[in-house]
XYZ file of C-alpha atoms in Angstrom:
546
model
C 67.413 101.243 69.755
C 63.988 101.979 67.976
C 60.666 100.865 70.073
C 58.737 97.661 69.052
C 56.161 98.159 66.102
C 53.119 95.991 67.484
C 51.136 96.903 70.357
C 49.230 94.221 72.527
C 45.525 94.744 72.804
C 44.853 93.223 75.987
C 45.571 95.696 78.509
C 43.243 98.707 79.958
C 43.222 101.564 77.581
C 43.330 105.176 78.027
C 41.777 107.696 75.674
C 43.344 111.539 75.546
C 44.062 114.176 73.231
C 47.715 113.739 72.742
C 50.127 111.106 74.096
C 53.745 113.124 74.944
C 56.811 110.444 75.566
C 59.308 112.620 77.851
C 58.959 113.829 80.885
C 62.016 116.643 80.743
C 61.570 120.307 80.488
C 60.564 120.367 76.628
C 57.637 117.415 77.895
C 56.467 118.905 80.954
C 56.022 122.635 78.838
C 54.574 120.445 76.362
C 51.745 119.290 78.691
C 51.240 122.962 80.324
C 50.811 124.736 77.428
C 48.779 121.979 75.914
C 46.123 122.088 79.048
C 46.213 125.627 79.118
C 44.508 125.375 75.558
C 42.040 122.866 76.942
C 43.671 119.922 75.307
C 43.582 116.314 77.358
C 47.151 114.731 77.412
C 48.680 111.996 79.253
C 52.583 112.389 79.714
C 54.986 109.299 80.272
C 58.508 109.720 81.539
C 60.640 106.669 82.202
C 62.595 107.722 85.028
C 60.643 107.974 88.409
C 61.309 111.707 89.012
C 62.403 115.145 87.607
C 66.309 115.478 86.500
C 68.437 116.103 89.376
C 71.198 117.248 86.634
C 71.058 120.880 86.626
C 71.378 120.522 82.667
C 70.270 123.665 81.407
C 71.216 126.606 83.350
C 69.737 129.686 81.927
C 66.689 130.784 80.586
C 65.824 134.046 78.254
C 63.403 136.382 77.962
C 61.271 134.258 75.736
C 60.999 131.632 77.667
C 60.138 133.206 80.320
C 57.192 135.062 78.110
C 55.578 131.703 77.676
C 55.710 130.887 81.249
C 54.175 133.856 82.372
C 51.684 133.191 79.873
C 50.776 130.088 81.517
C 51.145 131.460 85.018
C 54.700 130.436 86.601
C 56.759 132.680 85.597
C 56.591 134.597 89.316
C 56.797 130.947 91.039
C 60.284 130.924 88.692
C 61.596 134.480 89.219
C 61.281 133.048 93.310
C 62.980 130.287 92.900
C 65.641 131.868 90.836
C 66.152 134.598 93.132
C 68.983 133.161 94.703
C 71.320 133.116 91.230
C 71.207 136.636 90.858
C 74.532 137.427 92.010
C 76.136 134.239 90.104
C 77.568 136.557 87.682
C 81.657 135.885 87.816
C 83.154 134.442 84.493
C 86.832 132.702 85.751
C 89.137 130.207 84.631
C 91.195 128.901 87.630
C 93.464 126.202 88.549
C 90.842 125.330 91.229
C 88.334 126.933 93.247
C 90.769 127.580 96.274
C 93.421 128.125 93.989
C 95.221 131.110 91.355
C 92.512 132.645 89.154
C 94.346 132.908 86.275
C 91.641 134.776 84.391
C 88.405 136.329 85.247
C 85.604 139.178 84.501
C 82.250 139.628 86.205
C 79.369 140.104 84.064
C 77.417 143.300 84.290
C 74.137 143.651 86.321
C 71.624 142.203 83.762
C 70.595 145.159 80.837
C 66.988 146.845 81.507
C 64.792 144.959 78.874
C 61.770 146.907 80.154
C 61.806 148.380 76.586
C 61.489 145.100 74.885
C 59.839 142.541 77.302
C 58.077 142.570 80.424
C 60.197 138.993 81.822
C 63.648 138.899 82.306
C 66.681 136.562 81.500
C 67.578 134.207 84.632
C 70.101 131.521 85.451
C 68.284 128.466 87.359
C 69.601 124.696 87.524
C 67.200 122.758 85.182
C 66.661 120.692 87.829
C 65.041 123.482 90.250
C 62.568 124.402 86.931
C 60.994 121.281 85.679
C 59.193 120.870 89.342
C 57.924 123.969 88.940
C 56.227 123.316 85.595
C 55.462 119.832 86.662
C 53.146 121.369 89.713
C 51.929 123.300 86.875
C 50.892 120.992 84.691
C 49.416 118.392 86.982
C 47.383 121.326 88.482
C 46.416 122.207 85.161
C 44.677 118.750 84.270
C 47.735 116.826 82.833
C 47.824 113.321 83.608
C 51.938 112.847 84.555
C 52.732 109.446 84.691
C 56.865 109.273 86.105
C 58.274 105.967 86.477
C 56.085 104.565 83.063
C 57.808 103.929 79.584
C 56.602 103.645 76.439
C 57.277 99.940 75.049
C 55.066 100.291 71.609
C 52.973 102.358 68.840
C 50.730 101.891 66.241
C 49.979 104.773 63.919
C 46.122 104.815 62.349
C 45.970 103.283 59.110
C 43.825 106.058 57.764
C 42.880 109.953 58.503
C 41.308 110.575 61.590
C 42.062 107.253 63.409
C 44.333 107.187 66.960
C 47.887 106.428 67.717
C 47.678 102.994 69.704
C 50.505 102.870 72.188
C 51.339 100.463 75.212
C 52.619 102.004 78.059
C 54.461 99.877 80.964
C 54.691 100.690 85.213
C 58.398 100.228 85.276
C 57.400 100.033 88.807
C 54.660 97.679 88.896
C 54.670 96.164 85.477
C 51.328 96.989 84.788
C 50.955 97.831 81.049
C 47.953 99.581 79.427
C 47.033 100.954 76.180
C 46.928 105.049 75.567
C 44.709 105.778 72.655
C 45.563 109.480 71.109
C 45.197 111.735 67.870
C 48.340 113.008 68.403
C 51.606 111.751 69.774
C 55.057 114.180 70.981
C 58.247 112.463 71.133
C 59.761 114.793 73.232
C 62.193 112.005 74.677
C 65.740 113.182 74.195
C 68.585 113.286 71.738
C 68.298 109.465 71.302
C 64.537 109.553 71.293
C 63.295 106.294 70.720
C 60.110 107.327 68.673
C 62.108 109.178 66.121
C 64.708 106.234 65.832
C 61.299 103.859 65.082
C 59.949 106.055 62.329
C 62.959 105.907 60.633
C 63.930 110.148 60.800
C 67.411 110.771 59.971
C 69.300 113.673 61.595
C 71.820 115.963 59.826
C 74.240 118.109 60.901
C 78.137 118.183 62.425
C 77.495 115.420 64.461
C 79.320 114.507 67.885
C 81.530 117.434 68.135
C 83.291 115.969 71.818
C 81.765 113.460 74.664
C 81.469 114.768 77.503
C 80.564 113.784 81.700
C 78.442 115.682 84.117
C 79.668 114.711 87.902
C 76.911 115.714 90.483
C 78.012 116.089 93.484
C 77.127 117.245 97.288
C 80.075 119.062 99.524
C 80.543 121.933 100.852
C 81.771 125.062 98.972
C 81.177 128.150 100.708
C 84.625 128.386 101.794
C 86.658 127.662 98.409
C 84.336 130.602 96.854
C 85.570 133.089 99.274
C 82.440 135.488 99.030
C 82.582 134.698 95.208
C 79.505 133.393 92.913
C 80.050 132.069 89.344
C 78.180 131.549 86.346
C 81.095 130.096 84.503
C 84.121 128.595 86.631
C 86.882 126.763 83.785
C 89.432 124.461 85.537
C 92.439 124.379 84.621
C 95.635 122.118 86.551
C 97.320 119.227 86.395
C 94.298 116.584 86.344
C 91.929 118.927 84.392
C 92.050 120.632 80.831
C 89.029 122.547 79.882
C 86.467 121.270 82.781
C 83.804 123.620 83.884
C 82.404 123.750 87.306
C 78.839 124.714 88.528
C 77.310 125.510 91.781
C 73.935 126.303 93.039
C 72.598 128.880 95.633
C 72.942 126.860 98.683
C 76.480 126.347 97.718
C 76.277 122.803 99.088
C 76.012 120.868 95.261
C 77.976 121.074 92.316
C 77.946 119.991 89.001
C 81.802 119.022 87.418
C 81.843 118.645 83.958
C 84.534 116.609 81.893
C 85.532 115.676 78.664
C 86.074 112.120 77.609
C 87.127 110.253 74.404
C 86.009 107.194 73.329
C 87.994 107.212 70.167
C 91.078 106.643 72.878
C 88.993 103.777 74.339
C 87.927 105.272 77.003
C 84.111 104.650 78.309
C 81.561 105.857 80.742
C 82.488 103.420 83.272
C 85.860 104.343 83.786
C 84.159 107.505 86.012
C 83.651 105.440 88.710
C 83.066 106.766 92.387
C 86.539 107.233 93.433
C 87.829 108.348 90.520
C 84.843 111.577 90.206
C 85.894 112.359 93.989
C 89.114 112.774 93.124
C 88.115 115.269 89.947
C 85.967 116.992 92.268
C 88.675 117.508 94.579
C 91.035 118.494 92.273
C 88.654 121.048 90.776
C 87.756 122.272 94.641
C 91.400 122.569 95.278
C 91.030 120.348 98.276
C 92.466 116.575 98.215
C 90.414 115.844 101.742
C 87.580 117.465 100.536
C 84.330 115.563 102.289
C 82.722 114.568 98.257
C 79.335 112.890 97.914
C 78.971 111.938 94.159
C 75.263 112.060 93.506
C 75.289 110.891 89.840
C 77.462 110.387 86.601
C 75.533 111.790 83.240
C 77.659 111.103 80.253
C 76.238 113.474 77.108
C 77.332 114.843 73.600
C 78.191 117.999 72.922
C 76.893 117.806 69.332
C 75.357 119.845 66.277
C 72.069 118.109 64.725
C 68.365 118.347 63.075
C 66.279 115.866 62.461
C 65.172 115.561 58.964
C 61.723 116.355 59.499
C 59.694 117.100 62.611
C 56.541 115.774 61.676
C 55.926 112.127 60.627
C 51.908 111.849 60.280
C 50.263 112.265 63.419
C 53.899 112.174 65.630
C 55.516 115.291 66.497
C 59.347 115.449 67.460
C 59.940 118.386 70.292
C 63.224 119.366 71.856
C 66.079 117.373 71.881
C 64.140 114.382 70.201
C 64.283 117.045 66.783
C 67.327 118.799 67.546
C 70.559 118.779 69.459
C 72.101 121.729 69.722
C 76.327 122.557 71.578
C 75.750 124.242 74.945
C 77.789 127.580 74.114
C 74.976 129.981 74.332
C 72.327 127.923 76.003
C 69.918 127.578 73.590
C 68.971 123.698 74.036
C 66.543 123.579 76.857
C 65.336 127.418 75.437
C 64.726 126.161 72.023
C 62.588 122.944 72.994
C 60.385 124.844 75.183
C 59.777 127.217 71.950
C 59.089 123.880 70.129
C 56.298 122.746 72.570
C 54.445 126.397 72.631
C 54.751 126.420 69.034
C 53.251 123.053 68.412
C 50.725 123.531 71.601
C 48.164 125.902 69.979
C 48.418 124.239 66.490
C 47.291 121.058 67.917
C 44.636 123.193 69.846
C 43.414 124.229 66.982
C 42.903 120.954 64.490
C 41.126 119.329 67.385
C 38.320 122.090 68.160
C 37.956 121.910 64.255
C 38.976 124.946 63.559
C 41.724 124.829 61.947
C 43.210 122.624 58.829
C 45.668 119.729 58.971
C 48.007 122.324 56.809
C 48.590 124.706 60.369
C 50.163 121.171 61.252
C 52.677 121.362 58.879
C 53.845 124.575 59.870
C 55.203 123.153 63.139
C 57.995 121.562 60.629
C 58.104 124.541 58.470
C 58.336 126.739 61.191
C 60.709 125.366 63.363
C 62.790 122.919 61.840
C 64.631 126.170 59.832
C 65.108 128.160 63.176
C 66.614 125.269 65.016
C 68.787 124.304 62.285
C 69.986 128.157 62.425
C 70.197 127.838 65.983
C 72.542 124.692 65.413
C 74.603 127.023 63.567
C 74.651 129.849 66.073
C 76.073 127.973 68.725
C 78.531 126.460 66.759
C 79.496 129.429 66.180
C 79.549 130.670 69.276
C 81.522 127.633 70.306
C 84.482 128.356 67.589
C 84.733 131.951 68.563
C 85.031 130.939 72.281
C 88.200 128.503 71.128
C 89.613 131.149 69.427
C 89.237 128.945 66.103
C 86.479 131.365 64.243
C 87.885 133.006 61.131
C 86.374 137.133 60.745
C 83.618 135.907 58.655
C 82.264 133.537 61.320
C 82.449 136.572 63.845
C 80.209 138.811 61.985
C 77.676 135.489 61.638
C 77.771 135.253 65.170
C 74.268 136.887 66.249
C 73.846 138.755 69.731
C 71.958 135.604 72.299
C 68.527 138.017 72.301
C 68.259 138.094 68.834
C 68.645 134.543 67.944
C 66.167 134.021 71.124
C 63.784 136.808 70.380
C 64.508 137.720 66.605
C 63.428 134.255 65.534
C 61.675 134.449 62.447
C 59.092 132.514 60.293
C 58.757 133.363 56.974
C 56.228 131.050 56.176
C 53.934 133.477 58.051
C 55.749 136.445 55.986
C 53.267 138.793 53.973
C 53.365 137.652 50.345
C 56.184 138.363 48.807
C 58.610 140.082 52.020
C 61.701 138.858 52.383
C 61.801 137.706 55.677
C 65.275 136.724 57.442
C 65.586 133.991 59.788
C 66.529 136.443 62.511
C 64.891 139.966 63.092
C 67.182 142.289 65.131
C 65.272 142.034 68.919
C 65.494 145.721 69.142
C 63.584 146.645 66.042
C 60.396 143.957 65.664
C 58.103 146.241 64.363
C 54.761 144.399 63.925
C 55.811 142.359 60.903
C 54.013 139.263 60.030
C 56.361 136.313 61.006
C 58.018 137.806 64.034
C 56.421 137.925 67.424
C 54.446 140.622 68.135
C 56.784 143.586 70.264
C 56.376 144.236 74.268
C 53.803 147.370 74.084
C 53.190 148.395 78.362
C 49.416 148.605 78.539
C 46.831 149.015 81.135
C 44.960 145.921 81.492
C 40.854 145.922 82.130
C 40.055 142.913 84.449
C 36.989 142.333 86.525
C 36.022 146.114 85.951
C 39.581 146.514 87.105
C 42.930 147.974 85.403
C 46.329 146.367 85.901
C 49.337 147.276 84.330
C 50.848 144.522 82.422
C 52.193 144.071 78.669
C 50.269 143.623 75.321
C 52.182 140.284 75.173
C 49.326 139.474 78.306
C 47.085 139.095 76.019
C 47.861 137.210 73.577
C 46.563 133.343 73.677
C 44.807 130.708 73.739
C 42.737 132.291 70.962
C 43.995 134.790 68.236
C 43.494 138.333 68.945
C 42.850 140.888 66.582
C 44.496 144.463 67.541
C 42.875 147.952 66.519
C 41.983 151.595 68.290
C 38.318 151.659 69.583
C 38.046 154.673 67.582
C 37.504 152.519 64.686
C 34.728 150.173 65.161
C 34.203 148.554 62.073
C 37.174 146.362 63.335
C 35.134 145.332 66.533
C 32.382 144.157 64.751
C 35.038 142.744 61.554
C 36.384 140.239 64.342
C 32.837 138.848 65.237
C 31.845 138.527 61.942
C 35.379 136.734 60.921
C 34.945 134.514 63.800
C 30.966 133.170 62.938
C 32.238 132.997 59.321
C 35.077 130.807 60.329
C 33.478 129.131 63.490
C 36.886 130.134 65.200
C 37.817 131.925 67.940
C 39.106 135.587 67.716
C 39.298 137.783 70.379
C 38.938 141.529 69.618
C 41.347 143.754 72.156
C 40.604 147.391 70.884
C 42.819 150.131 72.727
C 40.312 152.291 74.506
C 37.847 149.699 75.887
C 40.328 146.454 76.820
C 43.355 148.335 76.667
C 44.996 151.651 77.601
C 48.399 152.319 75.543
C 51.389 153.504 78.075
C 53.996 153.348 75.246
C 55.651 156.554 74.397
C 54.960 155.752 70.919
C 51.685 154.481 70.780
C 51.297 150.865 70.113
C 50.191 151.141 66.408
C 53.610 152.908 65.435
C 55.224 149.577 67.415
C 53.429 147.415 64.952
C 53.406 149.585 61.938
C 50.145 150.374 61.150
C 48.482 153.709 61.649
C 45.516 154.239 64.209
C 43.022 153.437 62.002
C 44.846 150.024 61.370
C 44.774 146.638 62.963
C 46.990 143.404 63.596
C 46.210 139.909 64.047
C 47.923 138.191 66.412
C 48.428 133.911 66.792
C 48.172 132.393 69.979
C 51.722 131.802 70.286
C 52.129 136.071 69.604
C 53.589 136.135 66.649
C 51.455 138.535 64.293
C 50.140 137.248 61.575
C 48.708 139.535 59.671
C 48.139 143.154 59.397
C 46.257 146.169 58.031
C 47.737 150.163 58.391
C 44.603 151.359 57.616
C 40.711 150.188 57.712
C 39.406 148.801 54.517
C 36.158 149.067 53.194
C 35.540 145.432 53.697
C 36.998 145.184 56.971
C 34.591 141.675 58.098
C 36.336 140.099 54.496
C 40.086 141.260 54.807
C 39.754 139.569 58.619
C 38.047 136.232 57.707
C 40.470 135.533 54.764
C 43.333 136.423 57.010
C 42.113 134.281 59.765
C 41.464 131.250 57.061
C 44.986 131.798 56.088
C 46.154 131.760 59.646
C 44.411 128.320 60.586
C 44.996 127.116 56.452
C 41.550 126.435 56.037
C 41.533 129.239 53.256
């Protein structure tokens, strides 16, 4: 059901930046990268809190890159800390009773090599406080409990999105004025349905139920801690049972079919006790169902991810099956993506082209994502044929590797996915984990060369060279953009092995060019004579104002 067209123009208005509809994990990152640029958004979610679904319930390196970026990662990593040990893979015929199959994961690999963050497993509902703190701290205005009931897009360049916003509370209404709105309001986003964007794809590949529940389950684990617990008896085919750290809440989920006539409703209280017993392996089991979230397990893209001055994040653009956990991942991606673009056009210093790369960029690597979990999903049925294997891509690469070849050098043939142990530097991927010393308030810290990178481009080079210094402040009054210049020697002290110029395959006379989001844009393996030139046009490429 799409959103009304017309907006009424008798309520109090608000004026910001950007208007994001969506207050879930992909929203929320939305509005803390956005701030973290300096841009003014107002955020409306329609429920009156954070999920209390666990959802999503890991995270990758990547994502946890961005977050450190914008300064929560070590708040995460805390909160996390609890899940480390939740490392047993099991099917059982209940959690007191026969494990009929089951393998423990290994201690998480060192990534030190490749990343300075780490890959964690935290309930979805444990993270989006965290970046909700953030955000609000950060200058977002979060407005919980407050829906969107109407938009009008401007008629003509320049001019604002008009939307009414309602207190679902109070039934106040008022009018948000914007540049820029992000629908970032779920798989049946209402904003993309009202434009009119088609999605493509498998479709609805199974229905399924999350039970949330409270009881208590510290003895039925015996000293054991899961990441992924299959059930398997008489009253359960194929359910899969999560717990958190306090081992006091659980999440059961179910499948269901409609196309047998069965609905949503028939999980009513008593009958989700008696699945969580039967899954606990305890028929007096003391349950306290906390909530019934019914969701598809489905494969789709929207058809575009830019409509004018509306941008579709996260699930509102793409739905992606669970098998891998690359949902929640992939929508954060979307918002950091999308953050410093918008940044950009509305200092001025950038055309409405770098828009259009949002789309370009990340409407192929979530359809390719799409296909990576399916993927993943037939070779975990056993139904994937030896071709499918060998398509199937190792989790880091699809959530590192990612790719845009839009940003390619002219001419490279760029593949959607880089192998995450050998990004080298080349334009279109993000820029490799280099360990650096880091010169801060006449201070050094050790950190990564992934620190450095945003809000503003960086250009890379050796101090030795410094034509490249004073190339970067010449690009940046020729372009009236920000550039930072980060030479190694003055900024930066290398602690690679290698040397970071051989990580990003130039020489030490060369330098790189970095985006705000790190992914390197350009680069040089040697100085050229016009150094000031070969930066500006790079930079005008960068921001398409060229």
């Amino acid at each position: 059901m799409g959103i009304e067209p017309e907006v009424r123009h008798n309520s109090p208005a608000t004026s910001t930046d950007v208007l994001i509809v969506g207050g879930g994990i992909t929203g929320l990152s939305c509005a803390l990268f956005l701030r973290r640029h300096g841009v003014g958004c107002v955020l409306v979610e329609r429920h009156a809190s954070t999920s209390v679904h666990p959802r999503a319930w890991g995270w990758y390196p990547r994502t946890l890159e961005l977050l450190r970026g914008a300064g929560v990662e070590e708040e995460v990593l805390r909160v996390a800390a609890g899940y480390a040990d939740h490392r047993r893979q099991a099917t059982v015929e209940s959690l007191a009773g026969r494990e009929l199959r089951a393998v423990m994961l290994p201690e998480p690999d060192d990534l030190s090599a490749l990343t300075p963050s780490r890959q964690i497993a935290l309930g979805q509902d444990r993270m989006e406080p965290i970046v909700r703190a953030a955000a609000a701290e950060a200058g977002a205005e979060l407005a919980f409990h407050t829906e969107l009931t109407s938009f009008e897009r401007p008629q003509g360049p320049g001019g604002p999105v008009v939307a009414t916003v309602k207190n679902r509370e109070s039934g106040e209404e008022r009018q948000v004025r914007a540049r820029y709105l992000v629908a970032a309001d779920g798989g049946r986003s209402p904003v993309r349905e009202t434009l009119g964007i088609a999605r493509g794809g498998r479709g609805t590949l199974q229905h399924q139920v999350s039970i949330l529940f409270r009881a208590d389950l510290e003895g039925p684990l015996a000293g054991r801690r899961f990441s992924i617990c299959q059930i398997e008896n008489d009253e359960l085919k194929g359910a899969v049972l999560g717990h958190d750290d306090t081992l006091r809440r659980g999440t059961l989920i179910v499948q269901y079919h409609p196309e047998q006539g069965e609905q949503v409703e028939d999980f009513t209280t008593e009958r989700c006790v008696r699945l969580v017993r039967s899954a606990i392996g305890d028929g007096q089991a003391d349950v306290d169902v906390i909530g019934v979230l019914p969701w598809e397990l489905a494969a789709l893209t929207a058809e575009r991810f830019r409509d004018g001055s509306v941008f579709l994040i996260g699930d509102a653009a793409h739905v992606i099956p669970p098998i891998g956990g690359y949902g929640a991942n992939t929508g954060v991606h979307d918002a950091h993506n999308l953050a410093w673009k918008l940044a950009a056009v509305l200092r001025g210093e950038a055309g409405e082209g770098l828009l259009d790369s949002y789309d370009a960029e990340r409407r192929p690597v979530a359809e390719a994502t799409v296909e990576q979990a399916r993927l993943r999903l037939l070779v975990r049925s056993g139904r994937a044929g030896e071709e499918q294997r060998r398509a199937t891509l190792e989790v880091l690469t699809v959530m590192l590797g990612h790719a845009y070849p839009t940003a390619a050098e002219p001419g490279a043939e760029l593949p959607r996915f880089r192998d995450h142990e050998r990004l080298c530097g080349e334009p279109g991927t993000r820029g490799p984990h280099v360990p650096v010393l880091l010169r801060e308030d006449g201070a050094r810290r050790a950190g990564s060369l992934l620190d450095v990178y945003g809000p503003e481009p960086v250009l890379l080079f050796d101090d030795t060279v410094p034509s490249w210094r004073g190339a970067a402040e010449e690009a940046a009054r020729r372009t009236g953009a920000r550039l930072r210049p980060a030479g190694f020697g003055a900024e930066l002290t290398d602690r690679s092995e290698t040397g970071w110029h051989e990580r990003y395959g130039v020489s030490a006379g060369g330098a790189v060019l970095v985006r705000p989001d790190g992914f390197v844009a350009w680069r040089s393996a040697t100085a050229p004579a016009d150094a000031a030139g070969a930066v500006t046009d790079a930079l005008r490429r960068m921001l398409a104002t060229d």
